[in-house]
Amino acid sequence: MINHATATVKNTVVATGAQLVTLASQFTMQIVFVQTMSANYLGANGLFNNLMNILSFAELGIGAAITFSLYRPLANRDMGLVDALLTCYRRLYGGIGFTILLLGLLLAAGLPFFVKPGLTIPHIQFMFYLYVIGTALSYFFSYARSLFIADQRAYVNNINQVGCRFIQNIVQIVVLVVWQNYVAFLMLHIGGTLLANLLINWRAKQQYPMLTWRSSQRIPETIKQKLRENVLGNISAKVGVIVVNGTDNLLIAKYLGLSVLGAYTNYALIVQGLSSLVGQVMAAIVGVFGHIGVTGSVAQQQVTYYRNLCLIALVVQS
């Protein structure tokens, strides 16, 4: 029987520590970026990030829906069904990755529309597509992350991500200081993403050797129906996130230019960093909630919910 309290504490502590390390490395890299590259490049980086938020709509909330569907079979140790769900997840995310590559290619052709005339940078379309490739790779190889999250072991994923991100940021800082090359900076982003995903897949195959990741078992129709319902429910949430968080950089780049966007990005990084810290604390306990939801009583679910709600309120207030 999994100890929910232990899982909660371990996931939360590791997630908080990992996020603090990530924020420190990101702030350091941002300072170096500002000192070694022009404001236009910093603005372009912010613009690329916003455009990728829009393209991420292609994911449709499938990852969250699949993770939710894993809670019960993992609690019952029905590894055959787990294998079937992860196989489905791998195929769907492969299709999403190719879709994002295609949409990114089309969007790159129209990229000048999003930038104020006369305030762009050389080869911006090529640079944007490198950014697209780095994002698409995360969909091709990220399905193993949901397994650790659903199995109340989000700390494994957090350690993997922060380790690879830290190494990536250090090398990117060296590249910026020595060569001031934004293309090399983006290539390292691609390499870091690929390394993190390959390592988490290797870890999953080592710790879950009973999974083939290519199961031929059919998923029960009841689970398929629940997946469809959850995906449809997540679509409205994704639309809201894109509208609220995915358009500000576009408007600034279009009407004020990349240099103004670069200055704005510096301030936005501080707010986003604080928000992501709280978000990591909340995300770390999602797997615990899912496990209790399928194994515990209603009273246990309520107690766990209110305890964690109180903890989150204290974190936000502090």
PDB file of C-alpha atoms in Angstrom:
ATOM      1  CA  MET A   1       0.000   0.000   0.000  1.00  0.00           C
ATOM      2  CA  ILE A   2       1.420   3.341  -1.042  1.00  0.00           C
ATOM      3  CA  ASN A   3       1.860   5.862   1.761  1.00  0.00           C
ATOM      4  CA  HIS A   4       0.085   8.964   0.446  1.00  0.00           C
ATOM      5  CA  ALA A   5       1.659  11.288   3.015  1.00  0.00           C
ATOM      6  CA  THR A   6       5.169  10.135   2.127  1.00  0.00           C
ATOM      7  CA  ALA A   7       4.462  10.459  -1.589  1.00  0.00           C
ATOM      8  CA  THR A   8       3.031  13.943  -1.101  1.00  0.00           C
ATOM      9  CA  VAL A   9       5.995  15.179   0.948  1.00  0.00           C
ATOM     10  CA  LYS A  10       8.607  13.639  -1.364  1.00  0.00           C
ATOM     11  CA  ASN A  11       6.972  14.938  -4.558  1.00  0.00           C
ATOM     12  CA  THR A  12       6.398  18.408  -3.094  1.00  0.00           C
ATOM     13  CA  VAL A  13       9.899  18.829  -1.654  1.00  0.00           C
ATOM     14  CA  VAL A  14      11.597  17.625  -4.832  1.00  0.00           C
ATOM     15  CA  ALA A  15       9.306  19.725  -7.057  1.00  0.00           C
ATOM     16  CA  THR A  16       9.959  22.868  -5.002  1.00  0.00           C
ATOM     17  CA  GLY A  17      13.710  22.320  -4.937  1.00  0.00           C
ATOM     18  CA  ALA A  18      13.787  21.512  -8.648  1.00  0.00           C
ATOM     19  CA  GLN A  19      11.818  24.635  -9.490  1.00  0.00           C
ATOM     20  CA  LEU A  20      14.113  26.836  -7.394  1.00  0.00           C
ATOM     21  CA  VAL A  21      17.177  25.437  -9.186  1.00  0.00           C
ATOM     22  CA  THR A  22      15.447  25.908 -12.547  1.00  0.00           C
ATOM     23  CA  LEU A  23      14.505  29.510 -11.733  1.00  0.00           C
ATOM     24  CA  ALA A  24      18.045  30.331 -10.587  1.00  0.00           C
ATOM     25  CA  SER A  25      19.550  28.940 -13.809  1.00  0.00           C
ATOM     26  CA  GLN A  26      16.915  30.674 -15.955  1.00  0.00           C
ATOM     27  CA  PHE A  27      17.469  34.054 -14.294  1.00  0.00           C
ATOM     28  CA  THR A  28      21.227  33.675 -14.709  1.00  0.00           C
ATOM     29  CA  MET A  29      20.822  32.763 -18.367  1.00  0.00           C
ATOM     30  CA  GLN A  30      18.430  35.696 -18.880  1.00  0.00           C
ATOM     31  CA  ILE A  31      21.003  38.116 -17.438  1.00  0.00           C
ATOM     32  CA  VAL A  32      23.706  36.705 -19.707  1.00  0.00           C
ATOM     33  CA  PHE A  33      21.333  36.808 -22.693  1.00  0.00           C
ATOM     34  CA  VAL A  34      20.565  40.489 -22.101  1.00  0.00           C
ATOM     35  CA  GLN A  35      24.254  41.349 -21.821  1.00  0.00           C
ATOM     36  CA  THR A  36      25.423  39.390 -24.858  1.00  0.00           C
ATOM     37  CA  MET A  37      22.529  39.658 -27.342  1.00  0.00           C
ATOM     38  CA  SER A  38      20.403  42.572 -28.522  1.00  0.00           C
ATOM     39  CA  ALA A  39      16.920  43.270 -27.169  1.00  0.00           C
ATOM     40  CA  ASN A  40      15.484  42.150 -30.527  1.00  0.00           C
ATOM     41  CA  TYR A  41      16.726  38.600 -29.965  1.00  0.00           C
ATOM     42  CA  LEU A  42      15.260  38.538 -26.478  1.00  0.00           C
ATOM     43  CA  GLY A  43      11.965  39.769 -27.909  1.00  0.00           C
ATOM     44  CA  ALA A  44      12.093  37.118 -30.630  1.00  0.00           C
ATOM     45  CA  ASN A  45      12.541  34.440 -27.979  1.00  0.00           C
ATOM     46  CA  GLY A  46       9.429  35.710 -26.183  1.00  0.00           C
ATOM     47  CA  LEU A  47       7.485  35.812 -29.454  1.00  0.00           C
ATOM     48  CA  PHE A  48       8.492  32.237 -30.307  1.00  0.00           C
ATOM     49  CA  ASN A  49       7.308  31.085 -26.895  1.00  0.00           C
ATOM     50  CA  ASN A  50       3.884  32.697 -27.367  1.00  0.00           C
ATOM     51  CA  LEU A  51       3.451  31.209 -30.831  1.00  0.00           C
ATOM     52  CA  MET A  52       4.292  27.757 -29.479  1.00  0.00           C
ATOM     53  CA  ASN A  53       1.665  28.205 -26.775  1.00  0.00           C
ATOM     54  CA  ILE A  54      -0.861  28.646 -29.569  1.00  0.00           C
ATOM     55  CA  LEU A  55       0.405  25.600 -31.485  1.00  0.00           C
ATOM     56  CA  SER A  56       0.179  23.545 -28.282  1.00  0.00           C
ATOM     57  CA  PHE A  57      -3.596  23.633 -28.764  1.00  0.00           C
ATOM     58  CA  ALA A  58      -3.013  20.619 -31.030  1.00  0.00           C
ATOM     59  CA  GLU A  59      -2.408  18.583 -27.860  1.00  0.00           C
ATOM     60  CA  LEU A  60      -6.104  19.062 -26.905  1.00  0.00           C
ATOM     61  CA  GLY A  61      -5.558  17.987 -23.304  1.00  0.00           C
ATOM     62  CA  ILE A  62      -4.848  14.384 -24.297  1.00  0.00           C
ATOM     63  CA  GLY A  63      -1.928  14.114 -21.854  1.00  0.00           C
ATOM     64  CA  ALA A  64      -4.053  15.044 -18.832  1.00  0.00           C
ATOM     65  CA  ALA A  65      -6.834  12.694 -19.956  1.00  0.00           C
ATOM     66  CA  ILE A  66      -4.468   9.747 -20.387  1.00  0.00           C
ATOM     67  CA  THR A  67      -2.823  10.427 -17.018  1.00  0.00           C
ATOM     68  CA  PHE A  68      -6.241  10.452 -15.354  1.00  0.00           C
ATOM     69  CA  SER A  69      -7.107   7.121 -16.975  1.00  0.00           C
ATOM     70  CA  LEU A  70      -3.929   5.529 -15.552  1.00  0.00           C
ATOM     71  CA  TYR A  71      -4.827   6.034 -11.872  1.00  0.00           C
ATOM     72  CA  ARG A  72      -7.197   3.083 -11.468  1.00  0.00           C
ATOM     73  CA  PRO A  73      -5.202   0.421 -13.388  1.00  0.00           C
ATOM     74  CA  LEU A  74      -2.037   1.457 -11.545  1.00  0.00           C
ATOM     75  CA  ALA A  75      -3.816   1.245  -8.194  1.00  0.00           C
ATOM     76  CA  ASN A  76      -5.081  -2.240  -9.154  1.00  0.00           C
ATOM     77  CA  ARG A  77      -1.682  -3.129 -10.676  1.00  0.00           C
ATOM     78  CA  ASP A  78      -3.419  -3.983 -13.958  1.00  0.00           C
ATOM     79  CA  MET A  79      -0.241  -3.506 -15.974  1.00  0.00           C
ATOM     80  CA  GLY A  80      -1.793  -4.936 -19.133  1.00  0.00           C
ATOM     81  CA  LEU A  81      -4.265  -2.058 -19.284  1.00  0.00           C
ATOM     82  CA  VAL A  82      -1.539   0.409 -18.304  1.00  0.00           C
ATOM     83  CA  ASP A  83       0.542  -0.860 -21.222  1.00  0.00           C
ATOM     84  CA  ALA A  84      -2.406  -0.487 -23.609  1.00  0.00           C
ATOM     85  CA  LEU A  85      -3.074   3.093 -22.474  1.00  0.00           C
ATOM     86  CA  LEU A  86       0.581   4.099 -22.764  1.00  0.00           C
ATOM     87  CA  THR A  87       0.776   2.549 -26.233  1.00  0.00           C
ATOM     88  CA  CYS A  88      -2.235   4.640 -27.247  1.00  0.00           C
ATOM     89  CA  TYR A  89      -0.618   7.697 -25.663  1.00  0.00           C
ATOM     90  CA  ARG A  90       2.641   7.111 -27.560  1.00  0.00           C
ATOM     91  CA  ARG A  91       0.826   6.892 -30.905  1.00  0.00           C
ATOM     92  CA  LEU A  92      -1.349   9.938 -30.265  1.00  0.00           C
ATOM     93  CA  TYR A  93       1.588  12.054 -29.157  1.00  0.00           C
ATOM     94  CA  GLY A  94       3.594  10.967 -32.196  1.00  0.00           C
ATOM     95  CA  GLY A  95       0.788  12.296 -34.383  1.00  0.00           C
ATOM     96  CA  ILE A  96       0.652  15.522 -32.368  1.00  0.00           C
ATOM     97  CA  GLY A  97       4.406  16.003 -32.756  1.00  0.00           C
ATOM     98  CA  PHE A  98       4.168  15.691 -36.552  1.00  0.00           C
ATOM     99  CA  THR A  99       1.164  18.043 -36.578  1.00  0.00           C
ATOM    100  CA  ILE A 100       3.101  20.695 -34.665  1.00  0.00           C
ATOM    101  CA  LEU A 101       6.056  20.349 -37.066  1.00  0.00           C
ATOM    102  CA  LEU A 102       3.720  20.917 -40.019  1.00  0.00           C
ATOM    103  CA  LEU A 103       1.830  23.811 -38.421  1.00  0.00           C
ATOM    104  CA  GLY A 104       5.121  25.352 -37.332  1.00  0.00           C
ATOM    105  CA  LEU A 105       6.421  25.230 -40.906  1.00  0.00           C
ATOM    106  CA  LEU A 106       3.278  27.018 -42.135  1.00  0.00           C
ATOM    107  CA  LEU A 107       3.436  29.553 -39.324  1.00  0.00           C
ATOM    108  CA  ALA A 108       7.113  30.261 -40.003  1.00  0.00           C
ATOM    109  CA  ALA A 109       6.203  31.346 -43.534  1.00  0.00           C
ATOM    110  CA  GLY A 110       3.884  34.011 -42.117  1.00  0.00           C
ATOM    111  CA  LEU A 111       6.103  35.025 -39.211  1.00  0.00           C
ATOM    112  CA  PRO A 112       6.881  38.549 -40.577  1.00  0.00           C
ATOM    113  CA  PHE A 113       3.195  39.392 -40.099  1.00  0.00           C
ATOM    114  CA  PHE A 114       3.639  39.160 -36.319  1.00  0.00           C
ATOM    115  CA  VAL A 115       6.610  41.561 -36.205  1.00  0.00           C
ATOM    116  CA  LYS A 116       6.489  45.333 -36.637  1.00  0.00           C
ATOM    117  CA  PRO A 117       7.984  46.221 -40.053  1.00  0.00           C
ATOM    118  CA  GLY A 118      11.645  47.189 -39.944  1.00  0.00           C
ATOM    119  CA  LEU A 119      12.190  45.785 -36.437  1.00  0.00           C
ATOM    120  CA  THR A 120      12.963  42.148 -37.173  1.00  0.00           C
ATOM    121  CA  ILE A 121      16.212  40.120 -37.088  1.00  0.00           C
ATOM    122  CA  PRO A 122      18.012  38.148 -39.856  1.00  0.00           C
ATOM    123  CA  HIS A 123      16.863  34.563 -40.493  1.00  0.00           C
ATOM    124  CA  ILE A 124      14.030  34.849 -37.969  1.00  0.00           C
ATOM    125  CA  GLN A 125      11.929  32.246 -39.804  1.00  0.00           C
ATOM    126  CA  PHE A 126      14.705  29.648 -39.661  1.00  0.00           C
ATOM    127  CA  MET A 127      15.257  30.394 -35.981  1.00  0.00           C
ATOM    128  CA  PHE A 128      11.567  29.986 -35.253  1.00  0.00           C
ATOM    129  CA  TYR A 129      11.476  26.588 -36.921  1.00  0.00           C
ATOM    130  CA  LEU A 130      14.393  25.440 -34.768  1.00  0.00           C
ATOM    131  CA  TYR A 131      12.268  26.455 -31.779  1.00  0.00           C
ATOM    132  CA  VAL A 132       9.365  24.448 -33.246  1.00  0.00           C
ATOM    133  CA  ILE A 133      11.556  21.344 -33.601  1.00  0.00           C
ATOM    134  CA  GLY A 134      12.612  21.586 -29.967  1.00  0.00           C
ATOM    135  CA  THR A 135       8.994  21.741 -28.858  1.00  0.00           C
ATOM    136  CA  ALA A 136       7.809  18.954 -31.176  1.00  0.00           C
ATOM    137  CA  LEU A 137      10.487  16.601 -29.834  1.00  0.00           C
ATOM    138  CA  SER A 138       8.919  16.857 -26.385  1.00  0.00           C
ATOM    139  CA  TYR A 139       5.748  15.269 -27.796  1.00  0.00           C
ATOM    140  CA  PHE A 140       7.550  12.423 -29.531  1.00  0.00           C
ATOM    141  CA  PHE A 141       9.220  11.163 -26.364  1.00  0.00           C
ATOM    142  CA  SER A 142       7.308  12.494 -23.354  1.00  0.00           C
ATOM    143  CA  TYR A 143       4.693   9.772 -22.806  1.00  0.00           C
ATOM    144  CA  ALA A 144       6.761   8.074 -20.081  1.00  0.00           C
ATOM    145  CA  ARG A 145       6.407  11.159 -17.850  1.00  0.00           C
ATOM    146  CA  SER A 146       2.700  10.502 -17.313  1.00  0.00           C
ATOM    147  CA  LEU A 147       3.488   7.028 -15.972  1.00  0.00           C
ATOM    148  CA  PHE A 148       5.629   8.407 -13.135  1.00  0.00           C
ATOM    149  CA  ILE A 149       3.117  11.178 -12.365  1.00  0.00           C
ATOM    150  CA  ALA A 150       0.150   8.796 -12.230  1.00  0.00           C
ATOM    151  CA  ASP A 151       2.141   6.340 -10.086  1.00  0.00           C
ATOM    152  CA  GLN A 152       2.752   9.065  -7.434  1.00  0.00           C
ATOM    153  CA  ARG A 153       6.416   9.346  -8.428  1.00  0.00           C
ATOM    154  CA  ALA A 154       6.477  12.797  -9.987  1.00  0.00           C
ATOM    155  CA  TYR A 155       9.799  13.419  -8.213  1.00  0.00           C
ATOM    156  CA  VAL A 156      11.515  11.110 -10.742  1.00  0.00           C
ATOM    157  CA  ASN A 157      10.317  13.292 -13.589  1.00  0.00           C
ATOM    158  CA  ASN A 158      11.270  16.505 -11.756  1.00  0.00           C
ATOM    159  CA  ILE A 159      14.812  15.320 -11.023  1.00  0.00           C
ATOM    160  CA  ASN A 160      15.233  14.292 -14.658  1.00  0.00           C
ATOM    161  CA  GLN A 161      13.959  17.606 -15.996  1.00  0.00           C
ATOM    162  CA  VAL A 162      15.874  19.883 -13.655  1.00  0.00           C
ATOM    163  CA  GLY A 163      19.118  17.977 -14.196  1.00  0.00           C
ATOM    164  CA  CYS A 164      18.921  18.170 -17.979  1.00  0.00           C
ATOM    165  CA  ARG A 165      17.652  21.771 -17.940  1.00  0.00           C
ATOM    166  CA  PHE A 166      20.479  22.845 -15.629  1.00  0.00           C
ATOM    167  CA  ILE A 167      23.126  21.292 -17.887  1.00  0.00           C
ATOM    168  CA  GLN A 168      21.439  22.814 -20.948  1.00  0.00           C
ATOM    169  CA  ASN A 169      21.363  26.301 -19.405  1.00  0.00           C
ATOM    170  CA  ILE A 170      25.007  26.139 -18.348  1.00  0.00           C
ATOM    171  CA  VAL A 171      26.135  25.200 -21.872  1.00  0.00           C
ATOM    172  CA  GLN A 172      23.836  27.864 -23.367  1.00  0.00           C
ATOM    173  CA  ILE A 173      25.426  30.488 -21.118  1.00  0.00           C
ATOM    174  CA  VAL A 174      28.895  29.440 -22.321  1.00  0.00           C
ATOM    175  CA  VAL A 175      27.736  29.681 -25.952  1.00  0.00           C
ATOM    176  CA  LEU A 176      26.268  33.141 -25.401  1.00  0.00           C
ATOM    177  CA  VAL A 177      29.388  34.445 -23.665  1.00  0.00           C
ATOM    178  CA  VAL A 178      31.896  32.991 -26.142  1.00  0.00           C
ATOM    179  CA  TRP A 179      30.076  33.147 -29.496  1.00  0.00           C
ATOM    180  CA  GLN A 180      26.888  35.268 -29.026  1.00  0.00           C
ATOM    181  CA  ASN A 181      25.165  32.823 -31.394  1.00  0.00           C
ATOM    182  CA  TYR A 182      21.375  32.525 -31.121  1.00  0.00           C
ATOM    183  CA  VAL A 183      21.165  29.606 -33.582  1.00  0.00           C
ATOM    184  CA  ALA A 184      23.570  27.572 -31.429  1.00  0.00           C
ATOM    185  CA  PHE A 185      21.479  28.609 -28.409  1.00  0.00           C
ATOM    186  CA  LEU A 186      18.374  27.089 -30.055  1.00  0.00           C
ATOM    187  CA  MET A 187      20.240  23.947 -31.114  1.00  0.00           C
ATOM    188  CA  LEU A 188      21.170  23.376 -27.471  1.00  0.00           C
ATOM    189  CA  HIS A 189      17.481  23.755 -26.587  1.00  0.00           C
ATOM    190  CA  ILE A 190      16.731  20.923 -29.032  1.00  0.00           C
ATOM    191  CA  GLY A 191      19.522  18.773 -27.603  1.00  0.00           C
ATOM    192  CA  GLY A 192      18.444  19.372 -24.001  1.00  0.00           C
ATOM    193  CA  THR A 193      14.833  18.449 -24.755  1.00  0.00           C
ATOM    194  CA  LEU A 194      15.863  15.285 -26.574  1.00  0.00           C
ATOM    195  CA  LEU A 195      18.254  14.239 -23.787  1.00  0.00           C
ATOM    196  CA  ALA A 196      15.649  14.744 -21.041  1.00  0.00           C
ATOM    197  CA  ASN A 197      13.020  12.705 -22.889  1.00  0.00           C
ATOM    198  CA  LEU A 198      15.362   9.867 -23.818  1.00  0.00           C
ATOM    199  CA  LEU A 199      16.554   9.600 -20.208  1.00  0.00           C
ATOM    200  CA  ILE A 200      13.030   9.516 -18.745  1.00  0.00           C
ATOM    201  CA  ASN A 201      12.054   6.824 -21.272  1.00  0.00           C
ATOM    202  CA  TRP A 202      15.115   4.776 -20.347  1.00  0.00           C
ATOM    203  CA  ARG A 203      14.263   5.153 -16.656  1.00  0.00           C
ATOM    204  CA  ALA A 204      10.673   4.046 -17.256  1.00  0.00           C
ATOM    205  CA  LYS A 205      11.770   0.942 -19.167  1.00  0.00           C
ATOM    206  CA  GLN A 206      14.207   0.054 -16.367  1.00  0.00           C
ATOM    207  CA  GLN A 207      11.661   0.445 -13.571  1.00  0.00           C
ATOM    208  CA  TYR A 208       8.623  -0.953 -15.405  1.00  0.00           C
ATOM    209  CA  PRO A 209      10.102  -3.897 -17.351  1.00  0.00           C
ATOM    210  CA  MET A 210       6.674  -5.553 -17.656  1.00  0.00           C
ATOM    211  CA  LEU A 211       5.542  -2.836 -20.095  1.00  0.00           C
ATOM    212  CA  THR A 212       6.115  -3.320 -23.830  1.00  0.00           C
ATOM    213  CA  TRP A 213       4.963   0.185 -24.915  1.00  0.00           C
ATOM    214  CA  ARG A 214       3.571  -1.546 -28.017  1.00  0.00           C
ATOM    215  CA  SER A 215       0.618  -3.430 -26.608  1.00  0.00           C
ATOM    216  CA  SER A 216      -2.006  -5.008 -28.869  1.00  0.00           C
ATOM    217  CA  GLN A 217      -4.591  -5.148 -26.056  1.00  0.00           C
ATOM    218  CA  ARG A 218      -7.785  -3.237 -26.775  1.00  0.00           C
ATOM    219  CA  ILE A 219      -8.816  -0.455 -24.423  1.00  0.00           C
ATOM    220  CA  PRO A 220     -12.331  -1.020 -22.985  1.00  0.00           C
ATOM    221  CA  GLU A 221     -15.021   1.139 -24.570  1.00  0.00           C
ATOM    222  CA  THR A 222     -15.965   2.636 -21.185  1.00  0.00           C
ATOM    223  CA  ILE A 223     -12.422   4.000 -20.778  1.00  0.00           C
ATOM    224  CA  LYS A 224     -12.395   5.286 -24.364  1.00  0.00           C
ATOM    225  CA  GLN A 225     -15.641   7.149 -23.724  1.00  0.00           C
ATOM    226  CA  LYS A 226     -14.226   8.669 -20.545  1.00  0.00           C
ATOM    227  CA  LEU A 227     -11.095   9.725 -22.435  1.00  0.00           C
ATOM    228  CA  ARG A 228     -13.194  11.474 -25.076  1.00  0.00           C
ATOM    229  CA  GLU A 229     -15.216  13.279 -22.400  1.00  0.00           C
ATOM    230  CA  ASN A 230     -12.095  14.444 -20.576  1.00  0.00           C
ATOM    231  CA  VAL A 231     -10.428  15.639 -23.785  1.00  0.00           C
ATOM    232  CA  LEU A 232     -13.516  17.647 -24.718  1.00  0.00           C
ATOM    233  CA  GLY A 233     -13.618  19.110 -21.225  1.00  0.00           C
ATOM    234  CA  ASN A 234      -9.956  20.128 -21.430  1.00  0.00           C
ATOM    235  CA  ILE A 235     -10.352  21.911 -24.769  1.00  0.00           C
ATOM    236  CA  SER A 236     -12.212  24.877 -23.255  1.00  0.00           C
ATOM    237  CA  ALA A 237      -9.545  25.213 -20.570  1.00  0.00           C
ATOM    238  CA  LYS A 238      -6.775  25.231 -23.210  1.00  0.00           C
ATOM    239  CA  VAL A 239      -8.610  27.902 -25.210  1.00  0.00           C
ATOM    240  CA  GLY A 240      -8.803  30.050 -22.087  1.00  0.00           C
ATOM    241  CA  VAL A 241      -5.090  29.632 -21.333  1.00  0.00           C
ATOM    242  CA  ILE A 242      -4.134  30.568 -24.902  1.00  0.00           C
ATOM    243  CA  VAL A 243      -6.360  33.646 -24.946  1.00  0.00           C
ATOM    244  CA  VAL A 244      -5.124  34.891 -21.561  1.00  0.00           C
ATOM    245  CA  ASN A 245      -1.435  33.912 -21.711  1.00  0.00           C
ATOM    246  CA  GLY A 246      -0.719  33.355 -25.385  1.00  0.00           C
ATOM    247  CA  THR A 247      -1.489  36.676 -27.054  1.00  0.00           C
ATOM    248  CA  ASP A 248       0.263  39.477 -25.130  1.00  0.00           C
ATOM    249  CA  ASN A 249       3.659  38.923 -26.757  1.00  0.00           C
ATOM    250  CA  LEU A 250       2.046  38.759 -30.198  1.00  0.00           C
ATOM    251  CA  LEU A 251       0.417  42.164 -29.789  1.00  0.00           C
ATOM    252  CA  ILE A 252       3.586  43.796 -28.436  1.00  0.00           C
ATOM    253  CA  ALA A 253       5.741  42.380 -31.259  1.00  0.00           C
ATOM    254  CA  LYS A 254       3.217  43.414 -33.905  1.00  0.00           C
ATOM    255  CA  TYR A 255       2.618  47.009 -32.805  1.00  0.00           C
ATOM    256  CA  LEU A 256       5.647  47.974 -30.668  1.00  0.00           C
ATOM    257  CA  GLY A 257       8.475  45.805 -31.961  1.00  0.00           C
ATOM    258  CA  LEU A 258      10.830  43.097 -30.716  1.00  0.00           C
ATOM    259  CA  SER A 259      13.003  45.419 -28.601  1.00  0.00           C
ATOM    260  CA  VAL A 260      10.022  46.522 -26.487  1.00  0.00           C
ATOM    261  CA  LEU A 261       8.939  42.893 -26.229  1.00  0.00           C
ATOM    262  CA  GLY A 262      12.433  42.020 -24.984  1.00  0.00           C
ATOM    263  CA  ALA A 263      12.129  44.502 -22.113  1.00  0.00           C
ATOM    264  CA  TYR A 264       8.670  43.194 -21.274  1.00  0.00           C
ATOM    265  CA  THR A 265       9.953  39.604 -21.272  1.00  0.00           C
ATOM    266  CA  ASN A 266      12.431  40.438 -18.504  1.00  0.00           C
ATOM    267  CA  TYR A 267       9.665  41.542 -16.150  1.00  0.00           C
ATOM    268  CA  ALA A 268       7.329  38.736 -17.214  1.00  0.00           C
ATOM    269  CA  LEU A 269       9.992  36.163 -16.303  1.00  0.00           C
ATOM    270  CA  ILE A 270       9.800  37.215 -12.640  1.00  0.00           C
ATOM    271  CA  VAL A 271       6.010  36.853 -12.473  1.00  0.00           C
ATOM    272  CA  GLN A 272       6.039  33.605 -14.413  1.00  0.00           C
ATOM    273  CA  GLY A 273       8.773  32.235 -12.174  1.00  0.00           C
ATOM    274  CA  LEU A 274       6.763  32.845  -9.008  1.00  0.00           C
ATOM    275  CA  SER A 275       3.623  31.399 -10.593  1.00  0.00           C
ATOM    276  CA  SER A 276       5.462  28.301 -11.784  1.00  0.00           C
ATOM    277  CA  LEU A 277       6.848  27.733  -8.288  1.00  0.00           C
ATOM    278  CA  VAL A 278       3.326  27.518  -6.854  1.00  0.00           C
ATOM    279  CA  GLY A 279       2.240  25.487  -9.867  1.00  0.00           C
ATOM    280  CA  GLN A 280       4.975  22.914  -9.260  1.00  0.00           C
ATOM    281  CA  VAL A 281       3.856  22.444  -5.665  1.00  0.00           C
ATOM    282  CA  MET A 282       0.315  21.804  -6.855  1.00  0.00           C
ATOM    283  CA  ALA A 283       1.353  19.544  -9.745  1.00  0.00           C
ATOM    284  CA  ALA A 284       3.511  17.422  -7.449  1.00  0.00           C
ATOM    285  CA  ILE A 285       0.469  16.122  -5.567  1.00  0.00           C
ATOM    286  CA  VAL A 286      -1.810  15.467  -8.547  1.00  0.00           C
ATOM    287  CA  GLY A 287      -0.836  11.788  -8.640  1.00  0.00           C
ATOM    288  CA  VAL A 288      -1.644  11.397  -4.944  1.00  0.00           C
ATOM    289  CA  PHE A 289      -5.094  12.906  -5.468  1.00  0.00           C
ATOM    290  CA  GLY A 290      -5.687  10.580  -8.412  1.00  0.00           C
ATOM    291  CA  HIS A 291      -4.706   7.508  -6.413  1.00  0.00           C
ATOM    292  CA  ILE A 292      -6.915   8.459  -3.469  1.00  0.00           C
ATOM    293  CA  GLY A 293      -9.750   9.190  -5.881  1.00  0.00           C
ATOM    294  CA  VAL A 294      -9.857   5.553  -7.021  1.00  0.00           C
ATOM    295  CA  THR A 295      -8.876   3.780  -3.785  1.00  0.00           C
ATOM    296  CA  GLY A 296     -10.048   5.940  -0.879  1.00  0.00           C
ATOM    297  CA  SER A 297     -13.417   6.794   0.601  1.00  0.00           C
ATOM    298  CA  VAL A 298     -15.169  10.107   0.048  1.00  0.00           C
ATOM    299  CA  ALA A 299     -14.167  11.142   3.576  1.00  0.00           C
ATOM    300  CA  GLN A 300     -10.483  10.441   2.831  1.00  0.00           C
ATOM    301  CA  GLN A 301     -10.695  12.402  -0.397  1.00  0.00           C
ATOM    302  CA  GLN A 302     -12.219  15.388   1.394  1.00  0.00           C
ATOM    303  CA  VAL A 303      -9.627  15.374   4.191  1.00  0.00           C
ATOM    304  CA  THR A 304      -6.751  15.171   1.699  1.00  0.00           C
ATOM    305  CA  TYR A 305      -8.251  17.908  -0.461  1.00  0.00           C
ATOM    306  CA  TYR A 306      -8.770  20.382   2.391  1.00  0.00           C
ATOM    307  CA  ARG A 307      -5.348  19.719   3.928  1.00  0.00           C
ATOM    308  CA  ASN A 308      -3.609  20.419   0.644  1.00  0.00           C
ATOM    309  CA  LEU A 309      -5.839  23.415  -0.056  1.00  0.00           C
ATOM    310  CA  CYS A 310      -4.709  24.879   3.261  1.00  0.00           C
ATOM    311  CA  LEU A 311      -1.060  24.157   2.415  1.00  0.00           C
ATOM    312  CA  ILE A 312      -1.361  25.862  -0.987  1.00  0.00           C
ATOM    313  CA  ALA A 313      -3.042  28.903   0.608  1.00  0.00           C
ATOM    314  CA  LEU A 314      -0.160  29.226   3.056  1.00  0.00           C
ATOM    315  CA  VAL A 315       2.394  28.980   0.229  1.00  0.00           C
ATOM    316  CA  VAL A 316       0.605  31.641  -1.836  1.00  0.00           C
ATOM    317  CA  GLN A 317       0.234  34.029   1.117  1.00  0.00           C
ATOM    318  CA  SER A 318       3.859  33.678   2.111  1.00  0.00           C
TER     319      SER A 318
END
